């Protein structure tokens, strides 16, 4: 795979700056042209000469340098870039970017850039977990910046936790996938097709005031609905109870229980070219819903549950079946369970993701996926769900064509 693109790499001042040298090498190996911008503190960790030698271009660091401004000033550098990636991104640069502060070349370039921007954070785990950093990251995500990492593990400071810069190969793969996706412009890749998506949790009532549910926020399913619309599809969204606003131009069917979701999906499935089961459907529901509030009595209480009907498997079993995509959220043995479900439920594709971990999964803005189909698989590293949904829709469109 090649990246025939012009990549502007911003390096800010963290111990992980040395890893960016490897990043330049990997980008170049993929055919990219690379220009490097360093902050003052980055230059205390790694010499600009290293980046100059690896990129084959002079390193930029001054905002107001008359010579540099004439040659490649901040506006022309920003215009030159097909994408801007900041790796490592310190808590400081993240704070500046999220607030529009432009007091050096890198932060000014960010403001001037109209290309996609990627940020690969690297910092001590306490700094990463600090409320203000979390807010700054959320702000950047809202502003359309794409996040790569950080990863969990041992840190240079001797602590363990989230904050490690993603490995250069991971960052490079993430960018290659994203740029490849831009190349094959997914825009309108589902033009004229009808896509049915189920999203969110279900609620299984015990009595008039209580129900069983799960942690699903519906974010992935709603992001998929948006991405399918963007790709030109006509979208029907069957949604469990969530606090999200559905896009205006989808046909929205609101449901509560697994049974209601089953009925809604089954009545629509055959009219659609694609079904994506992104909902976290309850596997069991109470055998009886008590008509009156259950009273507190004994020290222990028993609820008898019965298995719900498997929507995904039944859609895949229809005579006139859509291209059927399932999700597998697992806390262990991810790959084995996902492959087993793909076969048992006779799916065309399954997107597996870890849940119960610190990063990604339910209610998170981000997720990572490992997608399987009969003859292949593809991994998507941790990224925001909007971006992930667009890439997954692109992959579905690609697989649909050859199925
Ligand atoms: O078997 P498991 O519940 O782990 O499979 C997850 C996938 O199956 C998800 O795509 C989910 O939407 C779907 N599912 C379903 N009906 C159920 C349970 C799960 O469609 N009753």
Coordinates of C-alpha atoms in Angstrom, one line a residue, residues 103-311:
X103 CA 1.7 31.4 19.5
X104 CA 4.2 29.2 17.6
X105 CA 4.5 27.7 14.2
X106 CA 2.8 24.4 14.9
X107 CA -0.2 25.8 16.7
X108 CA -0.6 28.5 13.9
X109 CA -0.3 25.9 11.2
X110 CA -3.2 24.0 12.9
X111 CA -5.4 27.1 12.6
X112 CA -4.4 27.7 9.0
X113 CA -4.8 24.0 7.9
X114 CA -7.9 23.0 6.0
X115 CA -6.7 19.4 5.5
X116 CA -7.6 16.5 7.8
X117 CA -5.7 16.7 11.2
X118 CA -4.6 13.7 13.2
X119 CA -3.3 13.9 16.8
X120 CA -1.4 11.1 18.4
X121 CA -1.2 12.1 22.1
X122 CA 1.7 11.1 24.4
X123 CA 1.9 12.0 28.0
X124 CA 2.0 10.8 31.6
X125 CA -1.2 8.8 32.5
X126 CA -2.3 11.3 35.2
X127 CA -2.0 14.2 32.7
X128 CA -4.1 12.1 30.2
X129 CA -6.7 11.4 32.8
X130 CA -6.9 15.0 34.1
X131 CA -10.4 16.5 33.5
X132 CA -9.1 19.4 31.6
X133 CA -7.2 17.2 29.2
X134 CA -10.3 15.0 28.7
X135 CA -12.3 18.1 27.9
X136 CA -9.7 19.4 25.5
X137 CA -9.7 16.1 23.7
X138 CA -13.5 16.1 23.5
X139 CA -13.3 19.6 22.0
X140 CA -10.8 18.6 19.4
X141 CA -12.9 15.5 18.4
X142 CA -15.9 17.8 18.1
X143 CA -13.9 20.1 15.9
X144 CA -13.2 17.2 13.6
X145 CA -9.7 16.3 14.6
X146 CA -9.0 12.6 14.5
X147 CA -7.3 10.9 17.4
X148 CA -4.8 8.1 17.1
X149 CA -4.2 6.4 20.5
X150 CA -2.8 6.8 23.0
X151 CA -2.1 3.3 24.1
X152 CA -1.9 1.7 27.5
X153 CA 1.3 0.4 29.0
X154 CA 4.6 1.3 30.7
X155 CA 5.5 4.9 30.5
X156 CA 8.9 6.6 30.4
X157 CA 8.1 8.2 33.8
X158 CA 7.9 4.7 35.3
X159 CA 4.1 4.7 35.7
X160 CA 1.6 2.5 33.9
X161 CA -1.6 3.5 32.2
X162 CA -3.0 5.3 29.1
X163 CA -0.7 7.9 27.6
X164 CA 1.9 6.0 25.6
X165 CA 2.3 7.2 22.0
X166 CA 0.9 4.6 19.6
X167 CA 3.7 2.7 17.9
X168 CA 4.9 4.3 14.6
X169 CA 3.7 1.3 12.6
X170 CA 0.2 1.7 14.1
X171 CA 0.1 5.4 13.4
X172 CA 1.3 4.8 9.9
X173 CA -1.3 2.1 9.3
X174 CA -4.0 4.3 10.7
X175 CA -3.0 7.1 8.3
X176 CA -2.6 4.8 5.3
X177 CA -6.1 3.4 5.9
X178 CA -7.6 6.9 6.3
X179 CA -5.8 8.3 3.2
X180 CA -6.7 5.3 1.1
X181 CA -10.3 5.8 2.2
X182 CA -10.1 9.4 1.1
X183 CA -8.6 8.3 -2.3
X184 CA -11.4 5.9 -3.0
X185 CA -13.8 8.7 -2.0
X186 CA -16.6 6.7 -0.3
X187 CA -18.9 9.5 -1.2
X188 CA -21.9 8.0 -2.8
X189 CA -20.5 4.4 -2.5
X190 CA -24.0 3.3 -1.4
X191 CA -25.9 5.6 -3.9
X192 CA -29.4 4.4 -4.4
X193 CA -29.2 1.5 -1.9
X194 CA -31.5 1.0 1.1
X195 CA -29.7 0.4 4.4
X196 CA -31.4 -0.8 7.6
X197 CA -29.5 -0.2 10.9
X198 CA -30.5 -1.2 14.4
X199 CA -28.8 0.8 17.2
X200 CA -28.8 1.3 20.9
X201 CA -29.8 -1.0 23.8
X202 CA -33.1 -2.6 24.5
X203 CA -35.2 -2.4 27.7
X204 CA -36.8 -5.5 29.0
X205 CA -39.5 -4.6 31.6
X206 CA -39.8 -6.4 34.9
X207 CA -42.7 -4.4 36.2
X208 CA -44.1 -0.9 35.4
X209 CA -41.1 0.9 36.9
X210 CA -38.1 -1.4 36.3
X211 CA -36.3 -2.9 33.3
X212 CA -33.1 -4.8 32.3
X213 CA -30.9 -3.0 29.9
X214 CA -27.2 -2.6 29.0
X215 CA -24.5 0.1 28.6
X216 CA -25.0 0.7 24.8
X217 CA -25.2 4.4 24.0
X218 CA -26.2 3.9 20.3
X219 CA -23.3 6.1 19.2
X220 CA -21.8 3.5 16.8
X221 CA -25.2 2.7 15.2
X222 CA -26.0 6.4 14.8
X223 CA -22.6 7.1 13.4
X224 CA -23.2 4.3 10.9
X225 CA -26.6 5.9 10.0
X226 CA -24.9 9.2 9.3
X227 CA -22.1 7.6 7.3
X228 CA -24.5 5.6 5.2
X229 CA -26.5 8.7 4.5
X230 CA -23.3 10.5 3.5
X231 CA -22.5 7.6 1.2
X232 CA -25.8 8.2 -0.6
X233 CA -28.0 5.5 1.0
X234 CA -31.6 5.6 2.0
X235 CA -31.5 4.8 5.7
X236 CA -34.0 3.2 8.1
X237 CA -32.8 3.3 11.7
X238 CA -34.5 1.1 14.3
X239 CA -33.4 2.5 17.6
X240 CA -33.6 1.4 21.2
X241 CA -33.9 4.2 23.8
X242 CA -30.8 6.5 23.5
X243 CA -30.2 10.2 24.2
X244 CA -28.9 10.9 20.7
X245 CA -30.7 12.9 18.0
X246 CA -31.2 10.9 14.8
X247 CA -30.3 12.5 11.5
X248 CA -33.2 14.3 9.9
X249 CA -33.3 12.3 6.7
X250 CA -33.5 8.8 8.1
X251 CA -36.7 6.8 8.6
X252 CA -36.6 6.4 12.4
X253 CA -38.4 3.6 14.1
X254 CA -38.2 3.9 17.9
X255 CA -38.5 0.7 19.9
X256 CA -37.9 -0.4 23.5
X257 CA -37.9 -4.1 23.8
X258 CA -35.9 -6.8 22.0
X259 CA -39.3 -8.2 20.7
X260 CA -40.3 -4.8 19.3
X261 CA -36.9 -4.5 17.7
X262 CA -37.3 -7.9 16.2
X263 CA -40.7 -7.1 14.7
X264 CA -39.5 -3.8 13.3
X265 CA -36.4 -5.2 11.7
X266 CA -38.0 -8.3 10.4
X267 CA -40.8 -6.3 8.8
X268 CA -38.3 -4.1 6.9
X269 CA -35.3 -6.3 6.2
X270 CA -36.3 -7.8 2.8
X271 CA -36.8 -4.3 1.4
X272 CA -33.2 -3.4 2.2
X273 CA -29.9 -4.2 0.4
X274 CA -27.9 -4.0 3.7
X275 CA -28.7 -4.8 7.3
X276 CA -26.3 -3.7 10.0
X277 CA -27.1 -5.0 13.5
X278 CA -25.3 -2.6 15.7
X279 CA -27.8 -2.8 18.5
X280 CA -27.0 -4.4 21.8
X281 CA -30.1 -6.5 21.9
X282 CA -30.9 -8.2 25.3
X283 CA -30.2 -11.9 25.1
X284 CA -32.8 -12.7 27.7
X285 CA -36.0 -11.0 28.8
X286 CA -38.3 -11.6 31.9
X287 CA -40.8 -14.3 31.2
X288 CA -43.5 -12.2 32.8
X289 CA -43.8 -8.5 33.2
X290 CA -45.5 -8.0 36.5
X291 CA -48.5 -5.6 36.0
X292 CA -47.8 -4.0 39.4
X293 CA -44.6 -2.9 41.0
X294 CA -42.8 -5.9 42.6
X295 CA -42.7 -5.4 46.3
X296 CA -39.6 -5.9 48.5
X297 CA -40.0 -9.1 50.4
X298 CA -37.4 -11.9 50.9
X299 CA -33.7 -11.5 51.1
X300 CA -33.3 -13.0 47.7
X301 CA -35.5 -12.7 44.7
X302 CA -35.6 -14.7 41.5
X303 CA -36.4 -13.5 38.0
X304 CA -37.1 -16.1 35.3
X305 CA -35.7 -15.1 32.0
X306 CA -36.2 -16.5 28.5
X307 CA -34.0 -16.2 25.5
X308 CA -34.9 -13.5 23.0
X309 CA -35.2 -14.2 19.3
X310 CA -31.9 -13.6 17.4
X311 CA -32.7 -10.7 15.0

